[in-house]
Coordinates of C-alpha atoms and ligand atoms in Angstrom, one line a residue:
M62 CA -13.9 -2.5 29.8
A63 CA -10.9 -2.0 30.7
S64 CA -7.2 -3.6 30.9
T65 CA -6.0 -6.3 33.4
L66 CA -2.5 -5.3 31.4
P67 CA -1.3 -2.1 34.0
A68 CA 1.3 -1.0 30.4
L69 CA -2.4 -1.1 29.1
E70 CA -4.1 0.8 31.1
R71 CA -1.6 3.1 32.5
W72 CA -0.8 4.2 29.0
V73 CA -4.2 5.3 28.5
N74 CA -4.5 7.0 32.1
D75 CA -1.5 9.5 30.8
V76 CA -3.1 10.4 27.4
A77 CA -6.5 10.7 28.9
A78 CA -4.9 13.1 32.1
L79 CA -3.3 15.2 29.3
T80 CA -6.7 15.3 26.6
H81 CA -9.2 15.7 28.7
P82 CA -12.1 13.9 27.2
A83 CA -15.2 13.7 28.2
H84 CA -15.5 10.1 28.2
V85 CA -13.3 7.3 27.7
H86 CA -14.5 4.3 25.6
W87 CA -12.9 1.1 25.4
C88 CA -13.9 -0.6 22.0
D89 CA -15.1 -4.3 22.1
G90 CA -15.2 -4.8 17.5
S91 CA -18.7 -5.5 18.0
Q92 CA -21.4 -4.8 15.7
A93 CA -23.4 -3.1 18.5
E94 CA -20.7 -1.0 18.9
Y95 CA -20.0 -0.2 15.0
D96 CA -23.9 0.7 14.7
A97 CA -23.9 2.9 17.8
L98 CA -21.2 4.5 16.2
V99 CA -22.5 5.0 12.9
A100 CA -25.9 6.6 14.3
H101 CA -23.7 8.7 16.0
M102 CA -22.4 10.2 12.8
L103 CA -25.6 10.5 11.1
A104 CA -26.7 12.3 14.1
D105 CA -24.2 14.6 14.2
G106 CA -23.6 15.0 9.6
T107 CA -20.4 12.7 10.1
L108 CA -22.1 10.4 7.9
I109 CA -24.5 10.5 5.0
E110 CA -26.6 7.7 4.7
L111 CA -26.6 6.6 0.7
N112 CA -29.3 5.0 -1.5
Q113 CA -30.0 2.0 1.3
Q114 CA -31.9 0.0 -1.4
T115 CA -29.1 0.1 -4.2
H116 CA -25.8 0.0 -1.3
P117 CA -27.3 -1.4 1.8
R118 CA -25.9 0.1 4.8
C119 CA -23.4 2.4 2.9
Y120 CA -22.4 6.2 3.9
L121 CA -20.3 8.9 3.3
H122 CA -18.0 10.9 4.7
R123 CA -16.8 14.6 3.6
S124 CA -13.3 15.2 5.2
D125 CA -12.6 19.0 5.6
P126 CA -11.4 19.8 1.8
R127 CA -8.1 20.7 3.2
D128 CA -7.4 17.2 4.5
V129 CA -7.8 14.8 1.9
A130 CA -4.5 12.5 1.3
R131 CA -1.8 11.8 3.0
V132 CA 0.8 15.0 3.2
E133 CA 4.5 13.6 3.8
R134 CA 5.8 17.1 4.9
L135 CA 4.5 16.6 7.7
T136 CA 5.3 12.7 8.5
V137 CA 8.4 12.4 10.5
I138 CA 10.5 9.4 12.1
C139 CA 12.5 10.7 15.7
H140 CA 15.4 8.6 15.8
E141 CA 17.4 9.7 18.0
H142 CA 20.0 9.7 15.0
E143 CA 19.1 11.6 12.2
E144 CA 21.3 9.2 10.4
D145 CA 19.2 6.5 11.7
A146 CA 16.2 8.1 9.3
G147 CA 18.4 8.7 6.6
P148 CA 17.6 11.5 3.4
N149 CA 14.7 9.4 2.7
N150 CA 12.7 10.6 5.8
H151 CA 11.9 13.9 7.5
W152 CA 13.4 13.7 11.3
M153 CA 12.7 15.5 14.3
A154 CA 14.9 15.2 17.5
P155 CA 12.7 12.7 19.6
A156 CA 13.2 14.7 22.4
A157 CA 11.6 17.5 20.3
A158 CA 9.1 16.4 19.2
H159 CA 8.1 15.2 22.0
A160 CA 7.6 18.7 23.5
K161 CA 5.6 19.6 20.4
M162 CA 3.7 16.7 20.6
D163 CA 2.5 17.0 23.7
A164 CA 1.9 21.1 23.6
L165 CA -1.0 20.1 21.2
F166 CA -2.4 17.2 22.5
A167 CA -3.2 18.8 25.6
G168 CA -7.1 19.2 26.1
C169 CA -7.3 18.2 23.3
M170 CA -10.0 16.2 23.6
R171 CA -12.0 18.2 25.1
G172 CA -16.1 17.5 25.5
R173 CA -14.8 14.8 23.0
T174 CA -15.2 10.7 24.0
L175 CA -11.2 9.0 24.0
Y176 CA -11.9 5.9 22.1
V177 CA -9.5 2.7 23.0
I178 CA -8.8 1.1 20.0
P179 CA -7.3 -2.7 20.6
Y180 CA -6.4 -4.2 17.0
C181 CA -4.4 -6.7 15.4
M182 CA -2.3 -6.5 12.7
G183 CA -2.8 -10.1 10.8
P184 CA -5.1 -13.3 11.6
I185 CA -5.5 -13.2 15.0
D186 CA -3.9 -16.3 15.2
S187 CA -0.1 -16.2 13.5
T188 CA 2.8 -15.3 15.3
L189 CA 3.2 -13.3 12.1
A190 CA 0.6 -10.5 12.9
R191 CA 1.4 -8.0 15.6
C192 CA -1.0 -6.3 17.6
G193 CA -1.4 -2.2 18.6
V194 CA -3.7 -0.4 20.1
E195 CA -5.4 3.3 18.6
I196 CA -6.9 6.0 21.4
T197 CA -8.3 8.3 19.0
D198 CA -11.1 10.7 19.5
S199 CA -12.4 10.2 16.0
P200 CA -15.8 8.2 15.4
Y201 CA -14.9 7.8 12.4
V202 CA -11.8 6.5 12.8
V203 CA -12.9 4.0 14.5
A204 CA -15.6 2.8 12.4
N205 CA -12.7 2.6 9.6
M206 CA -10.7 0.8 12.0
R207 CA -12.7 -1.5 12.5
I208 CA -12.8 -2.8 8.9
M209 CA -9.1 -2.2 8.4
T210 CA -8.3 -4.1 10.9
R211 CA -8.7 -7.0 13.4
M212 CA -10.3 -4.8 16.6
G213 CA -11.4 -5.4 20.1
A214 CA -11.5 -8.2 22.1
A215 CA -9.8 -10.3 20.6
A216 CA -7.0 -8.5 19.9
Q217 CA -7.3 -6.8 24.0
A218 CA -6.4 -10.5 25.1
R219 CA -4.0 -11.3 22.3
I220 CA -2.2 -8.5 23.7
E221 CA -2.5 -9.1 27.8
R222 CA -1.6 -11.8 26.9
E223 CA 2.1 -11.1 25.2
G224 CA 2.2 -7.2 27.2
E225 CA 3.8 -5.8 23.6
F226 CA 1.7 -3.8 21.5
V227 CA 2.4 -0.7 19.5
R228 CA 0.9 2.9 20.9
G229 CA -1.0 5.3 18.2
L230 CA -1.7 8.0 19.6
H231 CA -4.1 10.5 17.1
S232 CA -6.5 13.3 18.0
V233 CA -8.2 15.3 14.6
G234 CA -7.4 18.6 17.0
E235 CA -8.3 21.3 14.9
L236 CA -8.0 20.0 11.0
D237 CA -5.8 23.0 11.2
P238 CA -3.0 22.4 7.9
E239 CA -0.7 23.9 10.3
R240 CA -1.1 22.4 13.1
R241 CA -0.4 18.5 11.6
W242 CA 2.1 16.2 12.2
I243 CA 2.4 12.5 11.9
M244 CA 5.2 11.7 14.4
H245 CA 6.9 7.9 14.3
F246 CA 8.8 7.2 17.5
P247 CA 10.6 3.5 16.1
A248 CA 12.5 3.1 19.0
E249 CA 9.8 3.2 21.7
R250 CA 7.1 2.0 18.8
L251 CA 5.2 5.1 19.7
I252 CA 3.3 6.8 16.9
Q253 CA 1.6 10.4 17.6
S254 CA -0.4 11.5 15.1
F255 CA -2.3 15.2 15.2
G256 CA -5.0 17.1 13.1
S257 CA -5.8 14.7 10.5
G258 CA -8.7 12.6 10.2
Y259 CA -7.9 11.0 6.7
G260 CA -6.2 7.7 6.1
G261 CA -3.3 7.1 6.5
N262 CA -2.6 10.1 8.7
A263 CA -5.3 8.5 11.2
L264 CA -5.8 5.2 10.5
L265 CA -2.5 4.7 12.2
G266 CA -2.7 0.6 11.6
K267 CA -2.1 1.2 8.4
K268 CA 1.2 2.5 7.4
C269 CA 2.4 4.3 10.7
H270 CA 2.1 0.9 12.0
A271 CA 2.3 -1.4 9.8
L272 CA 5.2 0.6 7.2
R273 CA 7.0 2.4 9.6
I274 CA 7.0 0.6 13.2
A275 CA 7.1 -2.4 11.3
S276 CA 10.0 -1.4 9.4
N277 CA 12.4 -1.4 12.3
Q278 CA 10.5 -4.0 13.8
G279 CA 11.0 -6.3 10.6
R280 CA 14.5 -5.6 10.8
D281 CA 15.0 -6.3 14.1
E282 CA 13.1 -9.6 14.3
G283 CA 14.0 -10.4 10.7
W284 CA 11.3 -10.2 8.9
L285 CA 10.1 -7.6 6.0
A286 CA 6.8 -5.1 6.2
E287 CA 6.2 -4.7 2.6
H288 CA 4.0 -1.4 0.2
M289 CA 2.7 -5.0 -1.7
L290 CA -0.6 -6.9 -2.7
I291 CA -0.2 -9.9 -2.6
V292 CA -2.4 -12.6 -5.1
G293 CA -2.8 -15.6 -6.0
I294 CA -2.5 -17.2 -9.7
Q295 CA -4.3 -20.5 -10.0
N296 CA -3.4 -22.1 -13.4
P297 CA -5.7 -24.6 -15.5
Q298 CA -4.0 -27.2 -13.8
G299 CA -5.1 -26.0 -10.0
K300 CA -2.2 -24.9 -9.3
T301 CA -1.6 -21.7 -7.5
H302 CA 1.6 -19.5 -7.0
Y303 CA 1.0 -16.3 -4.9
I304 CA 2.5 -12.7 -5.9
A305 CA 3.5 -10.1 -3.6
A306 CA 4.6 -6.7 -6.2
A307 CA 4.9 -3.4 -4.4
F308 CA 4.1 -0.1 -6.7
P309 CA 3.2 3.4 -5.0
S310 CA 0.1 4.0 -4.3
A311 CA -2.5 4.9 -6.7
C312 CA 0.1 3.1 -9.2
G313 CA -2.2 -0.5 -9.4
K314 CA -1.9 -2.8 -6.1
T315 CA -5.9 -3.2 -5.9
N316 CA -6.4 -3.7 -9.1
L317 CA -4.5 -6.3 -9.5
A318 CA -5.4 -8.3 -6.5
M319 CA -8.5 -8.2 -7.5
L320 CA -8.1 -8.8 -11.2
I321 CA -10.9 -11.3 -13.5
P322 CA -8.9 -13.0 -16.3
P323 CA -9.1 -12.5 -20.1
E324 CA -12.5 -14.5 -21.9
G325 CA -9.9 -17.3 -23.7
Y326 CA -8.3 -17.4 -19.8
R327 CA -11.5 -17.5 -17.8
A328 CA -12.4 -20.9 -20.4
A329 CA -9.2 -22.1 -19.4
G330 CA -9.6 -22.4 -15.9
W331 CA -7.3 -20.0 -15.4
K332 CA -8.6 -18.3 -12.0
V333 CA -7.3 -15.1 -9.5
W334 CA -8.0 -15.6 -5.5
T335 CA -7.1 -12.0 -3.7
V336 CA -5.0 -12.0 -0.5
G337 CA -4.1 -8.5 0.0
D338 CA -4.3 -5.1 -1.3
D339 CA -2.1 -2.7 0.2
I340 CA 0.5 -4.0 2.7
C341 CA 2.3 -7.4 3.1
W342 CA 4.5 -8.8 6.1
M343 CA 6.6 -11.7 4.8
R344 CA 9.4 -13.1 6.9
P345 CA 11.5 -16.7 5.5
G346 CA 10.0 -20.5 6.5
A347 CA 11.7 -23.1 7.7
D348 CA 11.9 -24.3 4.1
G349 CA 13.9 -21.3 3.1
R350 CA 10.6 -20.1 1.0
L351 CA 9.6 -16.3 1.6
Y352 CA 6.0 -16.8 3.4
A353 CA 3.3 -13.3 4.2
I354 CA 0.5 -12.7 4.9
N355 CA -1.6 -9.7 4.7
P356 CA -1.8 -7.6 8.5
E357 CA -4.8 -5.3 7.1
A358 CA -8.4 -7.2 7.4
G359 CA -10.3 -4.4 5.0
F360 CA -9.1 -2.6 1.4
F361 CA -9.1 1.4 1.8
G362 CA -9.5 1.6 -2.1
V363 CA -8.7 4.6 -4.2
A364 CA -12.4 5.3 -5.8
P365 CA -12.3 6.9 -9.1
G366 CA -11.5 5.0 -11.8
T367 CA -13.6 1.6 -9.9
S368 CA -15.5 0.1 -12.9
A369 CA -17.7 -2.7 -14.1
A370 CA -15.3 -2.2 -16.9
T371 CA -11.8 -1.8 -14.9
N372 CA -11.9 -4.0 -11.2
P373 CA -15.5 -5.6 -10.6
N374 CA -14.6 -7.3 -8.2
A375 CA -13.9 -4.2 -6.3
L376 CA -17.3 -2.3 -6.9
A377 CA -19.3 -6.1 -5.7
T378 CA -17.2 -5.6 -2.8
I379 CA -18.8 -2.6 -1.5
A380 CA -22.0 -2.8 -2.9
H381 CA -23.1 -3.2 0.7
D382 CA -21.2 -2.5 4.4
T383 CA -19.1 0.2 3.0
I384 CA -17.5 4.3 3.7
Y385 CA -18.0 6.0 1.4
T386 CA -14.5 9.3 2.1
N387 CA -14.9 12.3 -0.6
V388 CA -16.6 10.6 -3.3
A389 CA -20.1 12.4 -5.9
V390 CA -23.4 11.3 -5.0
T391 CA -26.6 10.7 -8.0
A392 CA -29.5 12.2 -8.1
D393 CA -31.0 8.9 -6.4
N394 CA -27.8 9.6 -4.1
Q395 CA -25.6 7.1 -5.3
P396 CA -22.1 6.9 -4.7
W397 CA -20.2 8.4 -8.0
W398 CA -17.0 9.6 -9.3
E399 CA -15.4 9.2 -12.3
G400 CA -15.0 6.1 -14.8
L401 CA -18.6 5.3 -13.8
P402 CA -21.4 5.7 -15.4
G403 CA -23.9 8.1 -14.7
T404 CA -24.1 11.9 -13.7
P405 CA -23.2 13.2 -10.5
V406 CA -25.5 15.5 -8.8
T407 CA -22.9 16.7 -5.6
D408 CA -19.2 16.9 -5.7
W409 CA -16.7 15.8 -2.7
Q410 CA -17.3 18.8 -1.6
G411 CA -21.4 18.8 -1.1
R412 CA -21.3 21.6 -3.6
P413 CA -24.0 21.1 -7.0
Y414 CA -21.7 20.1 -9.7
D415 CA -20.3 21.7 -11.9
P416 CA -17.2 20.8 -14.1
A417 CA -15.3 24.4 -13.9
N418 CA -14.9 22.5 -9.8
G419 CA -13.3 20.0 -11.5
P420 CA -13.4 16.3 -10.9
A421 CA -17.0 15.8 -8.8
A422 CA -15.5 12.9 -6.6
H423 CA -11.6 13.9 -5.4
P424 CA -8.8 12.4 -7.5
N425 CA -8.0 10.2 -4.3
S426 CA -12.1 9.3 -2.9
R427 CA -12.0 5.9 -1.5
F428 CA -13.5 3.0 0.0
T429 CA -13.1 1.4 3.1
A430 CA -14.9 -2.1 3.3
S431 CA -14.5 -5.6 4.7
A432 CA -11.7 -7.7 2.9
R433 CA -14.3 -10.4 3.5
Q434 CA -16.5 -8.9 0.6
C435 CA -14.6 -9.2 -2.0
P436 CA -15.8 -12.0 -4.1
T437 CA -12.0 -13.7 -5.4
W438 CA -11.3 -13.3 -1.1
S439 CA -8.9 -16.2 -0.6
D440 CA -9.3 -19.1 1.3
Q441 CA -5.7 -18.2 3.0
A442 CA -5.6 -15.2 3.0
E443 CA -6.2 -16.1 7.1
A444 CA -3.9 -18.4 7.2
P445 CA -1.6 -17.7 9.9
Q446 CA 1.3 -19.7 8.1
G447 CA 0.5 -16.8 5.5
V448 CA 1.4 -17.6 1.8
P449 CA 4.7 -18.6 0.1
I450 CA 5.1 -16.6 -2.7
S451 CA 7.2 -17.3 -6.0
A452 CA 7.5 -14.0 -7.5
I453 CA 8.0 -10.3 -6.6
V454 CA 6.9 -7.2 -8.2
F455 CA 8.3 -4.2 -8.7
G456 CA 6.6 -1.2 -11.1
G457 CA 5.4 2.2 -11.7
R458 CA 4.6 4.6 -13.9
R459 CA 6.3 4.5 -16.1
P460 CA 5.7 6.1 -19.2
N461 CA 8.5 6.0 -21.2
L462 CA 11.9 3.3 -21.0
L463 CA 10.3 0.8 -18.7
P464 CA 9.4 -2.2 -20.6
L465 CA 5.9 -3.4 -20.1
V466 CA 8.1 -6.8 -18.5
M467 CA 12.0 -8.3 -17.3
E468 CA 13.3 -9.8 -14.9
A469 CA 16.0 -9.9 -12.3
R470 CA 19.2 -12.5 -12.7
D471 CA 19.2 -12.8 -9.6
W472 CA 18.6 -11.1 -5.5
T473 CA 20.6 -8.5 -6.0
H474 CA 20.0 -8.1 -9.4
G475 CA 16.2 -7.5 -8.5
V476 CA 16.9 -6.2 -5.4
L477 CA 18.8 -3.3 -7.8
L478 CA 15.8 -3.2 -9.5
G479 CA 14.2 -2.2 -6.6
A480 CA 15.8 0.3 -5.2
A481 CA 15.6 1.9 -9.2
M482 CA 11.7 2.2 -8.5
G483 CA 10.5 5.2 -9.9
S484 CA 7.0 6.8 -10.4
E485 CA 4.2 9.6 -11.6
T486 CA 3.6 10.9 -8.2
T487 CA -0.5 10.5 -7.2
A488 CA -2.9 12.2 -5.6
A489 CA -3.3 9.6 -2.7
A490 CA -0.2 12.2 -1.7
A491 CA -0.7 16.1 -0.5
G492 CA 1.2 18.0 -3.6
A493 CA 1.8 18.0 -7.4
V494 CA 1.0 15.5 -9.3
G495 CA 2.7 13.6 -11.9
V496 CA 6.2 14.0 -11.4
L497 CA 8.2 11.3 -11.8
R498 CA 10.2 10.3 -8.7
R499 CA 12.2 7.7 -7.7
D500 CA 10.6 5.7 -4.8
P501 CA 12.4 2.2 -3.7
M502 CA 10.1 -0.9 -3.1
A503 CA 7.3 2.0 -3.2
M504 CA 8.0 2.7 0.2
K505 CA 9.6 5.7 0.5
P506 CA 6.9 7.4 2.5
F507 CA 6.7 3.9 4.2
C508 CA 10.5 2.9 5.1
G509 CA 11.6 4.0 9.4
Y510 CA 14.7 3.9 8.4
H511 CA 17.6 4.7 6.2
Y512 CA 16.9 3.5 3.1
G513 CA 20.6 2.4 2.9
D514 CA 19.6 0.2 6.1
Y515 CA 16.9 -1.1 4.0
F516 CA 19.1 -1.8 1.1
A517 CA 21.6 -3.7 3.0
H518 CA 18.4 -5.5 5.5
W519 CA 16.6 -6.8 2.1
L520 CA 20.4 -8.4 0.1
A521 CA 20.8 -9.8 3.7
F522 CA 17.9 -12.7 2.8
D523 CA 20.5 -14.3 0.7
R524 CA 21.9 -16.2 2.2
P525 CA 22.3 -20.3 2.2
G526 CA 19.2 -22.5 2.7
A527 CA 17.4 -19.5 1.4
K528 CA 14.5 -20.4 -2.0
L529 CA 14.2 -16.7 -2.6
P530 CA 11.4 -15.7 -5.2
R531 CA 12.1 -14.7 -8.3
V532 CA 11.7 -10.5 -9.1
F533 CA 10.4 -8.5 -11.8
H534 CA 9.9 -5.0 -13.1
V535 CA 6.5 -4.1 -14.6
N536 CA 5.5 -1.1 -16.3
W537 CA 1.6 -0.3 -17.2
F538 CA 1.7 2.8 -17.6
R539 CA 3.7 2.8 -20.8
K540 CA 2.3 5.6 -23.3
G541 CA 2.3 6.3 -27.7
A542 CA 4.0 9.6 -28.9
D543 CA -0.4 9.5 -28.6
G544 CA -0.6 10.1 -25.3
R545 CA -2.0 7.5 -24.7
F546 CA -1.4 3.9 -22.8
L547 CA -0.2 0.8 -25.1
W548 CA -1.0 -1.4 -22.9
P549 CA -4.5 -2.2 -21.8
G550 CA -3.7 -2.4 -18.2
F551 CA -5.9 -4.4 -16.1
G552 CA -7.6 -8.2 -17.0
E553 CA -5.1 -8.7 -19.2
N554 CA -1.7 -7.8 -16.9
L555 CA -2.6 -11.4 -16.2
R556 CA -0.6 -11.9 -19.4
V557 CA 2.0 -11.0 -18.2
L558 CA 2.0 -12.8 -14.4
E559 CA 1.4 -16.2 -16.9
W560 CA 4.9 -15.9 -18.1
M561 CA 6.2 -14.7 -14.9
L562 CA 5.0 -18.0 -13.8
A563 CA 6.1 -20.0 -16.4
R564 CA 10.1 -18.6 -15.7
V565 CA 9.2 -19.4 -12.3
E566 CA 8.7 -23.4 -13.9
G567 CA 11.6 -22.8 -15.7
S568 CA 9.0 -23.1 -19.1
A569 CA 9.3 -20.1 -21.0
S570 CA 14.4 -19.3 -21.3
G571 CA 13.2 -16.0 -22.1
M572 CA 15.5 -13.3 -23.8
D573 CA 18.4 -12.2 -21.3
T574 CA 19.6 -8.1 -22.7
P575 CA 21.9 -5.8 -20.7
I576 CA 19.1 -5.2 -18.6
G577 CA 17.7 -8.2 -17.3
T578 CA 15.6 -11.0 -19.3
L579 CA 12.1 -9.7 -21.0
P580 CA 9.8 -12.7 -22.5
R581 CA 11.0 -13.6 -26.4
P582 CA 7.8 -12.1 -28.1
N583 CA 6.2 -15.5 -29.0
E584 CA 6.5 -16.1 -25.2
L585 CA 3.0 -13.5 -24.8
N586 CA -0.1 -15.2 -25.2
L587 CA -2.4 -13.1 -27.0
A588 CA -5.1 -13.9 -27.9
G589 CA -7.5 -11.6 -28.6
L590 CA -6.1 -9.0 -27.7
K591 CA -6.3 -6.5 -30.3
L592 CA -2.8 -3.9 -29.6
A593 CA -1.9 -0.6 -31.9
P594 CA 0.6 -1.8 -34.2
G595 CA 3.9 -1.8 -33.4
A596 CA 3.0 -1.6 -29.6
L597 CA 4.6 -5.1 -28.7
D598 CA 7.8 -3.7 -30.4
E599 CA 7.7 -0.2 -28.1
L600 CA 7.0 -2.3 -25.0
L601 CA 9.2 -5.1 -25.3
A602 CA 12.1 -2.6 -26.3
V603 CA 15.3 -1.8 -24.8
D604 CA 16.9 1.8 -25.8
R605 CA 20.7 1.2 -25.1
P606 CA 21.1 5.3 -24.5
G607 CA 17.8 5.9 -23.1
W608 CA 19.3 2.9 -20.8
Q609 CA 23.0 4.4 -20.0
A610 CA 21.3 7.2 -19.1
E611 CA 18.7 5.8 -16.7
L612 CA 21.2 3.8 -15.1
A613 CA 24.2 7.0 -14.6
A614 CA 20.9 8.3 -12.8
I615 CA 20.3 6.1 -10.7
G616 CA 23.7 5.9 -10.2
E617 CA 23.5 9.6 -8.7
Y618 CA 20.6 8.6 -6.8
L619 CA 21.8 6.0 -4.9
A620 CA 25.3 7.7 -4.1
G621 CA 22.3 9.8 -2.0
F622 CA 23.0 7.0 0.9
A623 CA 26.4 7.0 0.9
P624 CA 27.8 6.2 3.3
R625 CA 24.9 2.9 4.6
L626 CA 24.7 2.6 0.4
P627 CA 25.7 -1.5 0.6
P628 CA 28.8 -1.5 -1.4
K629 CA 27.1 -5.0 -3.4
L630 CA 23.9 -2.6 -4.5
H631 CA 27.0 -0.5 -5.9
A632 CA 28.4 -3.3 -7.5
E633 CA 25.6 -3.7 -8.8
Q634 CA 24.9 -0.4 -10.6
Q635 CA 28.1 -1.0 -11.5
R636 CA 27.7 -4.7 -13.5
V637 CA 25.3 -3.1 -15.0
V638 CA 26.7 -0.5 -16.4
A639 CA 29.2 -2.7 -17.9
A640 CA 26.6 -4.5 -19.3
L641 CA 24.6 -1.5 -21.6
A642 CA 28.1 -0.8 -23.0
T643 CA 29.3 -4.6 -24.8
P644 CA 28.5 -4.6 -27.9
A645 CA 25.3 -6.5 -27.9
P646 CA 25.6 -10.4 -29.3
R647 CA 24.1 -10.9 -32.6
A648 CA 21.6 -12.6 -31.0
A649 CA 20.0 -10.4 -29.2
T650 CA 17.5 -8.9 -31.6
A651 CA 15.5 -7.2 -29.1
V652 CA 18.7 -5.2 -28.5
A653 CA 18.9 -2.0 -30.5
Ligands
GTP819 P1 -3.1 2.4 -3.1 O1 -4.0 2.4 -2.4 O2 -2.6 4.1 -2.8 O3 -1.8 2.5 -2.1 O4 -3.3 2.0 -4.3 P2 -3.2 1.4 -5.5 O5 -1.9 0.5 -5.6 O6 -4.0 0.2 -5.0 O7 -3.7 1.9 -6.5 P3 -5.6 1.1 -7.5 O8 -5.2 -0.1 -7.9 O9 -6.5 1.5 -7.0 O10 -4.7 2.4 -8.6 C1 -5.2 3.3 -8.9 C2 -5.0 3.7 -10.2 O11 -4.7 3.1 -11.6 C3 -7.1 4.0 -10.2 O12 -7.6 4.9 -11.2 C4 -6.6 2.5 -11.5 O13 -8.2 2.5 -12.6 C5 -5.7 2.7 -12.1 N1 -4.9 1.6 -12.7 C6 -4.9 0.1 -12.3 N2 -3.9 -0.2 -13.1 C7 -4.1 -0.4 -13.7 C8 -3.5 -0.6 -14.7 O14 -3.4 -1.8 -15.1 N3 -3.8 0.4 -16.2 C9 -4.0 2.0 -16.5 N4 -4.1 1.6 -17.2 N5 -3.7 2.1 -15.0 C10 -4.7 1.4 -13.6
SPV820 C1 -1.4 5.2 0.1 O1 -1.0 6.3 -0.5 O2 -0.8 4.1 -0.5 C2 -2.5 4.6 1.0 C3 -4.1 5.3 0.6 O3 -2.8 3.6 0.6 S1 -3.7 6.1 3.0 O4 -4.2 5.0 4.1 O5 -3.4 7.1 3.0 O6 -1.7 5.9 2.5
MN821 MN1 -1.1 2.5 -0.2

C-alpha cells in the first residue's frame, strides 16, 4: 500500500532516496502487523518476553543506557526568526538546521526497514483531531506509536481526504549522544529527529507534534495544545465535571487522571473517569465553554512509584498487552520497579541487581499501554466534540511556600498563576534532578514559540461570550521540617478537587488572600484522613514575606520575555505585589 495523496507519496520517496533503506513498509495498524513486528523484535533481542502467565503479551525493551529520557539541550525550534522561538527555546535557522539534518539522514537507513506511520492525534472523526505521518527506522517506535495513537489505514484515509498532515522523520542513527537532534520546523509543519530511540525524542506524535508543532497550529487557529491530563469527577448526584491539569513531567498527571477516591468518597458514590494523562487540546465551543480532547490513545507512563497503594488503575491497565521500557525484572521474570513489593534480580541494564549501581529500574522507566485497558477509561474519552472543562489546574513540585490549593480571582490572574509555575526537575529529562526551575503551564520543554506570545494567546481566550473554566494552583509536594510530604497525595487529592468543584458550583465561599482564594479550614473534607498535627495550617498558610520574595522573582522571570510580555500580565503581577503590600484586614486570619 502506498498513497493516493501525491504529497505523501512524494515525501516518502524523497526520504527513501536520502536515507537508502533496504525496505519500505507502509503501516496499516492491524493486529497482524503488530504481532509480526513483535515477533521480529523478540527474535533480534529488541524486545524480551516477560512472564506470560502473570503478564500476557507484555514485553521489555532495554534502551541504550545513554538514551533514557528527553534531551532538552538538543531539542530545537527552527522558526525563521530567532525572536519567534523566544528565550524559552533553543533556536537554529531553518536552512542551517536542514543542512545539518540532511547530512545526518544521508544513507542512515542502509540495511534497515523504513516504516511509514500514518497516525491521527485525537478521535478519528473529531474536527479537533489532527493527523501526521512519522517515518522511522525503529520497529520499537512503530509498536509504541500503534499503542499511543490512532495509527494506520483510517488515519491515512483521513490524511488523503484532507490533504494535510504533519511530517515527522525519525532515525535512531547510531544512538550517539553527540549526534542527536530533535528539530522542529513549525512553518513547514515538519519534525526531524535523529540519534535517539526514547519516548518524547522518538514517538513524534507525542511531544514533538501534539505540543511543539500543535502549539503553533493552535495559536494560528485559536485553540490550545497543553501538557495537561483530563479527568472527569462524578459527584454522588451523578453530575460529572471535567478538570484539565498541567503538572511538569513526572509530577503526577497520570496519577491524578486515574485516581481512586478515598473509601468514604467511594461509599458516598463519587467516581473518577480518565480522559487523558499527558496532553490536552482545547478550543471554545459554540456555548463559549472550552472543550477538550486527549489527542493520544495510550499512556506512556512513569513506572517507578506506580503501585497498588498509589495507582491501582494504572497497575490494572498494564497487566497485559504492555511494552515496558527500562524496568527491572524479578526472579520469575515479572517487571519490577521501586515502589512495588518483591525483589528485583536484574536491573534495567540487564545486569544482576546490585544496590551499589543505583535503582533497579531507571527513574524514567516507563510503560506503554492502550488507554482502553484502563478500568476508569471515560465513555466520553473518544467523543469527537470533546468534554467541557470546568476547571484548569496548575501545579508543580514545590517543597515550600506554595499552598495545597488556591484559586485565581479571574482568568488573567489564572494565566499569571500558570506563567509563574515552578517545579523541581525530574528524571523525565536528561540533566540534574530536584533543581527548582520556572516551568510556565508545564510547557517549558514543549511550547513551540515565544512564551510572551504564548501568554498573550492564553489571555486572548477571555473575550465577550466566553465561559471560561475557573483556574487553580495546587501543590501535592509541600514538605515539612522533617523533609516528608505534608499531604498524603494520590487518591486523597480528590478532597482538594471536591473543594474546586464546590467553588465551580458556588457552594464554597473560600477565603480571599492577596495570592488568591484559599479554602476556609472547614471547607476541606478531611474525614478519615490522618494528617500530622499542624500540617493543615502549614498547607494553607500564606507566608507574606515569602510571597513578596516570590512575586519579585516572578516579576524578574517574566521580564525576561520583554518586549513580548503582555502588558496585562505585567500589570497583574504588579497588582499582586500591591495586594501583598497592603496590611491584612482582621478577618483574613490565615494571612500572617
Ligand atoms: P509525565 O508522563 O512525565 O508527563 O509525568 P506525569 O505528570 O504523568 O507523572 P506521574 O503521574 O507519572 O507521577 C510521577 C511520579 O510522581 C510518580 O513516581 C508518582 O508516584 C509520583 N506522584 C504522583 N502523584 C503524587 C502525589 O499526589 N503525591 C506524591 N507525593 N507523589 C506523587
Ligand atoms: C514527559 O517527559 O513529559 C513525558 C515523557 O510525558 S516523554 O514522552 O518522553 O516526553
Ligand atoms: Mn508528559
